[in-house]
C-alpha positions in Angstrom: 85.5 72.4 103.2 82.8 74.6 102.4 84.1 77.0 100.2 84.2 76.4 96.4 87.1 77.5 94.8 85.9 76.8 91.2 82.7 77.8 91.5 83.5 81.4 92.5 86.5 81.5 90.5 85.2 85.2 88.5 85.3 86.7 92.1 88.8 85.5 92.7 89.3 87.2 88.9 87.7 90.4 89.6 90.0 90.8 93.5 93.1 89.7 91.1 92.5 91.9 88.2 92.2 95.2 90.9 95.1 94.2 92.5 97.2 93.5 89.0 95.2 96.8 87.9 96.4 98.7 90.3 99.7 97.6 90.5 100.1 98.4 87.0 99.2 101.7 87.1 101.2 102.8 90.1 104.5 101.4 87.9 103.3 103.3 85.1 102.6 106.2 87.2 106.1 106.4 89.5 107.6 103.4 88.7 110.3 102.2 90.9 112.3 103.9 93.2 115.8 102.8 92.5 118.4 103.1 94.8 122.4 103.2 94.4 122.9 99.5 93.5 121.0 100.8 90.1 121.0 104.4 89.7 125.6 104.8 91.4 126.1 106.5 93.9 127.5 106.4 97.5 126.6 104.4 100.5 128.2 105.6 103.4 127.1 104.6 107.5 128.3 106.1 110.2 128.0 105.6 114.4 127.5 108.1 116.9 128.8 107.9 120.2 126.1 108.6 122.7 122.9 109.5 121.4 122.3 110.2 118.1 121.7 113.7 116.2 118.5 114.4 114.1 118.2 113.8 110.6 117.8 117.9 110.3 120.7 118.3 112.4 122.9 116.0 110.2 121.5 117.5 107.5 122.8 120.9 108.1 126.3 119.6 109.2 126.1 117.9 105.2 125.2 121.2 103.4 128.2 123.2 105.3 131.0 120.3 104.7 131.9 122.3 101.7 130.8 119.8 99.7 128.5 120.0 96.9 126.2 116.9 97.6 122.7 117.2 95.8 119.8 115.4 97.1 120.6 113.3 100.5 119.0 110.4 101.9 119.8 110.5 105.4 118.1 106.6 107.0 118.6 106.4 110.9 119.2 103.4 111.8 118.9 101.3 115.6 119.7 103.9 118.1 123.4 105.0 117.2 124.0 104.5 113.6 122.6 107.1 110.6 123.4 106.0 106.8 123.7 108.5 103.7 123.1 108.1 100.2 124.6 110.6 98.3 125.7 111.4 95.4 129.3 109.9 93.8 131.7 111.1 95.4 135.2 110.6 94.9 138.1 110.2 97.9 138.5 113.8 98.5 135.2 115.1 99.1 134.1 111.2 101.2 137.3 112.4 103.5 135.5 116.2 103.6 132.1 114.9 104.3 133.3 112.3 107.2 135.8 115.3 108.6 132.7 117.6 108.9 130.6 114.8 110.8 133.6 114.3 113.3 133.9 117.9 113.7 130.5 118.6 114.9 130.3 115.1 117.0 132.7 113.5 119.0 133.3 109.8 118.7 132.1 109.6 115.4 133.3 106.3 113.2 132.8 105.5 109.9 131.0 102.0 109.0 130.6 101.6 105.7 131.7 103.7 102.4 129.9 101.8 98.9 130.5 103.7 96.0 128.6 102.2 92.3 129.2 103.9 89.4 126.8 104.4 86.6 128.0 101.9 84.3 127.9 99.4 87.1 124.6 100.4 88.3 122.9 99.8 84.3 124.9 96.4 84.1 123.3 95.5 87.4 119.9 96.2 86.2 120.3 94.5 82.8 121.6 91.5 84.9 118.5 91.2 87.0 116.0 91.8 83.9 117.6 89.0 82.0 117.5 86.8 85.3 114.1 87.2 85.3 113.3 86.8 81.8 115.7 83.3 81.9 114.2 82.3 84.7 110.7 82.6 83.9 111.3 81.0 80.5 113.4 78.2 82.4 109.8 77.7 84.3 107.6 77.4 81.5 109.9 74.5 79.7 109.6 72.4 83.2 106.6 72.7 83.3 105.9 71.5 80.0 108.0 68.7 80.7 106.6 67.6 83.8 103.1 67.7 82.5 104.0 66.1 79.4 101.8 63.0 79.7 98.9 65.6 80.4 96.9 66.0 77.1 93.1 66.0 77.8 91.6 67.7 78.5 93.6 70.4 78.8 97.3 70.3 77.1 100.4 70.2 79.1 101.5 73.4 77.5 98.7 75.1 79.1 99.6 74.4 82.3 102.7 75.6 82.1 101.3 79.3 81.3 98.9 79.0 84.1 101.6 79.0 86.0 103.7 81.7 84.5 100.7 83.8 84.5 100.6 83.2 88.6 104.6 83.8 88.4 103.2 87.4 87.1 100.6 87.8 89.5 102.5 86.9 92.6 105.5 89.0 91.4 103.6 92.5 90.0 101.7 93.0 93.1 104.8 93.4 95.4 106.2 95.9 92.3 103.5 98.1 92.8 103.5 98.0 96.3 106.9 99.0 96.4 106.4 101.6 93.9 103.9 103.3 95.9 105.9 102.8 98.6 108.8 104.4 96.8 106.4 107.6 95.9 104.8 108.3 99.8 107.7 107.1 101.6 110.5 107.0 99.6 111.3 103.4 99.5 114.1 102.6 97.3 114.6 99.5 95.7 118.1 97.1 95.0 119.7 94.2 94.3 117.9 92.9 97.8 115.1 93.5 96.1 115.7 91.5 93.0 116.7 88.7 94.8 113.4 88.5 96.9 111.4 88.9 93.2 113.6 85.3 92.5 113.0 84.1 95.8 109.4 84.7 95.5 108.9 83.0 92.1 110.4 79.8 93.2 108.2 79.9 96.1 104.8 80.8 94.1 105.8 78.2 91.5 106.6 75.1 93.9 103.0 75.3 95.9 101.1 76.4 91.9 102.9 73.2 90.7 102.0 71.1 93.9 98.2 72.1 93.2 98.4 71.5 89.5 100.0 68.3 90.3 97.5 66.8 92.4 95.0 67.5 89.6 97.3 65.8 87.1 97.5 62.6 89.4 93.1 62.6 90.2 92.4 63.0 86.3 92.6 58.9 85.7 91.5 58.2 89.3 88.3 60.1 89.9 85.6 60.7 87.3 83.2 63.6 86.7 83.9 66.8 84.9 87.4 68.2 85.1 85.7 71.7 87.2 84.7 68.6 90.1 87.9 67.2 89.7 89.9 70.2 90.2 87.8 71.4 92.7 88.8 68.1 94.9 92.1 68.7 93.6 92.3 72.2 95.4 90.4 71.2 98.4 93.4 68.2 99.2 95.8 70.3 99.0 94.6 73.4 100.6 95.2 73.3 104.5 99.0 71.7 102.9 99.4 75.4 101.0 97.9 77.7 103.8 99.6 75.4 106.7 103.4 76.2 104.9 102.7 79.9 104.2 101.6 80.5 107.6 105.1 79.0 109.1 107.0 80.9 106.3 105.2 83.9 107.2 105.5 83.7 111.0 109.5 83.6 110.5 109.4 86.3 108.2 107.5 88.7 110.6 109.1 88.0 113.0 112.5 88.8 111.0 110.9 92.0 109.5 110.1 93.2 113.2 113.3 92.3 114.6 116.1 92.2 112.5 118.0 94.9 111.2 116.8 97.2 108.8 118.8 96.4 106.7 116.6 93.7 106.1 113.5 95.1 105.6 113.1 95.6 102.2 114.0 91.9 101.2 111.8 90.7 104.2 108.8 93.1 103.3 109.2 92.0 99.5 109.1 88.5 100.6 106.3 88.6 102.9 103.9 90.6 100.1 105.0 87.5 97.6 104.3 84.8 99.8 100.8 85.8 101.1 99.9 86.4 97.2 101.3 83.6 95.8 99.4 81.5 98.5 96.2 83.0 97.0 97.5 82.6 94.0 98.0 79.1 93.7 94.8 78.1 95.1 92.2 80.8 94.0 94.0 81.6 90.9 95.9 78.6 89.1 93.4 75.9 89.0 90.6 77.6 88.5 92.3 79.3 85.0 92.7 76.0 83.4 89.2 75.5 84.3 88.0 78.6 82.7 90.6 78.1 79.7 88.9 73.9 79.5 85.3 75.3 79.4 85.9 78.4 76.9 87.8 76.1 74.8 84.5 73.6 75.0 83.0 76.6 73.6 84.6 77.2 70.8 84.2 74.0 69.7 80.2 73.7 70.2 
């Protein structure tokens, strides 16, 4: 393999740090589009028989149902069915609304009806905060553990924040991707979503840790400096890392093009992790502890 990793780890830095950058800013700019798992509201689908109306059509049938209904989210979906995200509504005005819609087309059957309130909405999104936060910390204390009988020449400890650092990386970049998807295409985000960010860091951390371990096992078996020594490190295990993402990736496509859409945020999420967290783990994660190893060197000249 031709390409060294280690040796042109500040360009790998510099692509990261734009991306992170970026990301960053578009959160700080729009943040996320939250949809009614977060925010309450009501989640209501519908099928028409025959062909289905226009959004604008639909629309119009909405603002003369007699009901006052805010700011609609009207998503078609496969050829027949159209879902709505409205605002709470309570048994009256959902029988009002789905009156209306039969009124002006025949055959029309209700689906679904979801309605979240907004205390459950707030408890949802403290849930998945704190998942996160537990999670990440439950990462860094495995880690540790694993590495444990790591000490020179670069403490166990540290490789355990490598590795949350990647968590960060692999999981920022899909937020801000999603956030700027939320601001030009009004992309909303949900509990789907949440679970792909979990999904994502198990992923990212298995092939970091599979990287790091590989070093951990050539550090009493091959001699040089520790940059040569990861640099073999990431060159065994590279065609293993890109060889699984590619397979996880092709299924994923494949889901994103053809299943429903109601699948298409946790499958676009998932696909934005995994190619980052493939990069990640080899262009990232080792080449930090070498940096970290060298500055550390130093310090101490």
């Amino acid at each position: 393999m031709l390409l060294h990793v280690v040796k042109l780890r500040r360009l790998w830095y510099v692509v990261s740090g734009v991306t992170i950058g970026l990301s960053i800013a578009f959160l700080a700019m729009w943040g996320l589009k939250q949809g009614i798992d977060f925010t309450g509201g009501t989640l209501m689908a519908v099928r028409f028989e025959g062909a289905r109306p226009s959004s604008t059509d639909v629309q119009r049938i909405l603002d003369t149902s007699g009901v006052e209904l805010g700011s609609v989210v009207i998503q078609p979906v496969a050829d027949t069915d159209m879902q709505f995200r409205l605002k709470p509504l309570n048994e009256d005005q959902h029988t009002h609304v789905l009156t209306a819609l039969k009124k002006a087309y025949a055959g029309v059957s209700e689906l679904r009806f979801d309605a979240i309130g907004p205390v459950v909405g707030e408890e949802l999104r403290k849930k998945s905060i704190e998942g996160l936060v537990i999670t990440l910390l439950a990462i860094l204390i495995y880690v540790a553990y694993v590495f444990r009988k790591v000490s020179a020449p670069v403490q166990s400890w540290k490789y355990g924040l490598v590795t949350i650092f990647t968590a960060f990386h692999d999981v920022i970049i899909p937020m801000g991707v999603f956030s700027w998807l939320g601001h030009v295409r009004d992309v909303e985000v949900g509990t789907t979503f949440i679970a792909a960010i979990l999904t994502i860091l198990g992923y990212s951390i298995t092939d970091t840790i599979v990287v790091l371990d590989r070093v951990r096992e050539n550090l009493p078996k091959r001699s040089g400096s520790f940059a040569d020594i990861v640099e073999a490190s990431v060159h065994q295990t590279f065609l293993r890392s890109l060889n699984t993402s590619f397979a996880t990736l092709l299924t994923l496509v494949a889901v994103y093009l053809f299943g429903g859409s109601s699948l298409h945020e946790f499958t676009l999420t998932l696909i934005i992790g995994i190619a980052v967290g493939t990069y990640s783990s080899i262009f990232i994660a080792s080449p930090l502890l070498v940096s970290w190893q060298l500055w550390i060197q130093k310090r101490r000249a």
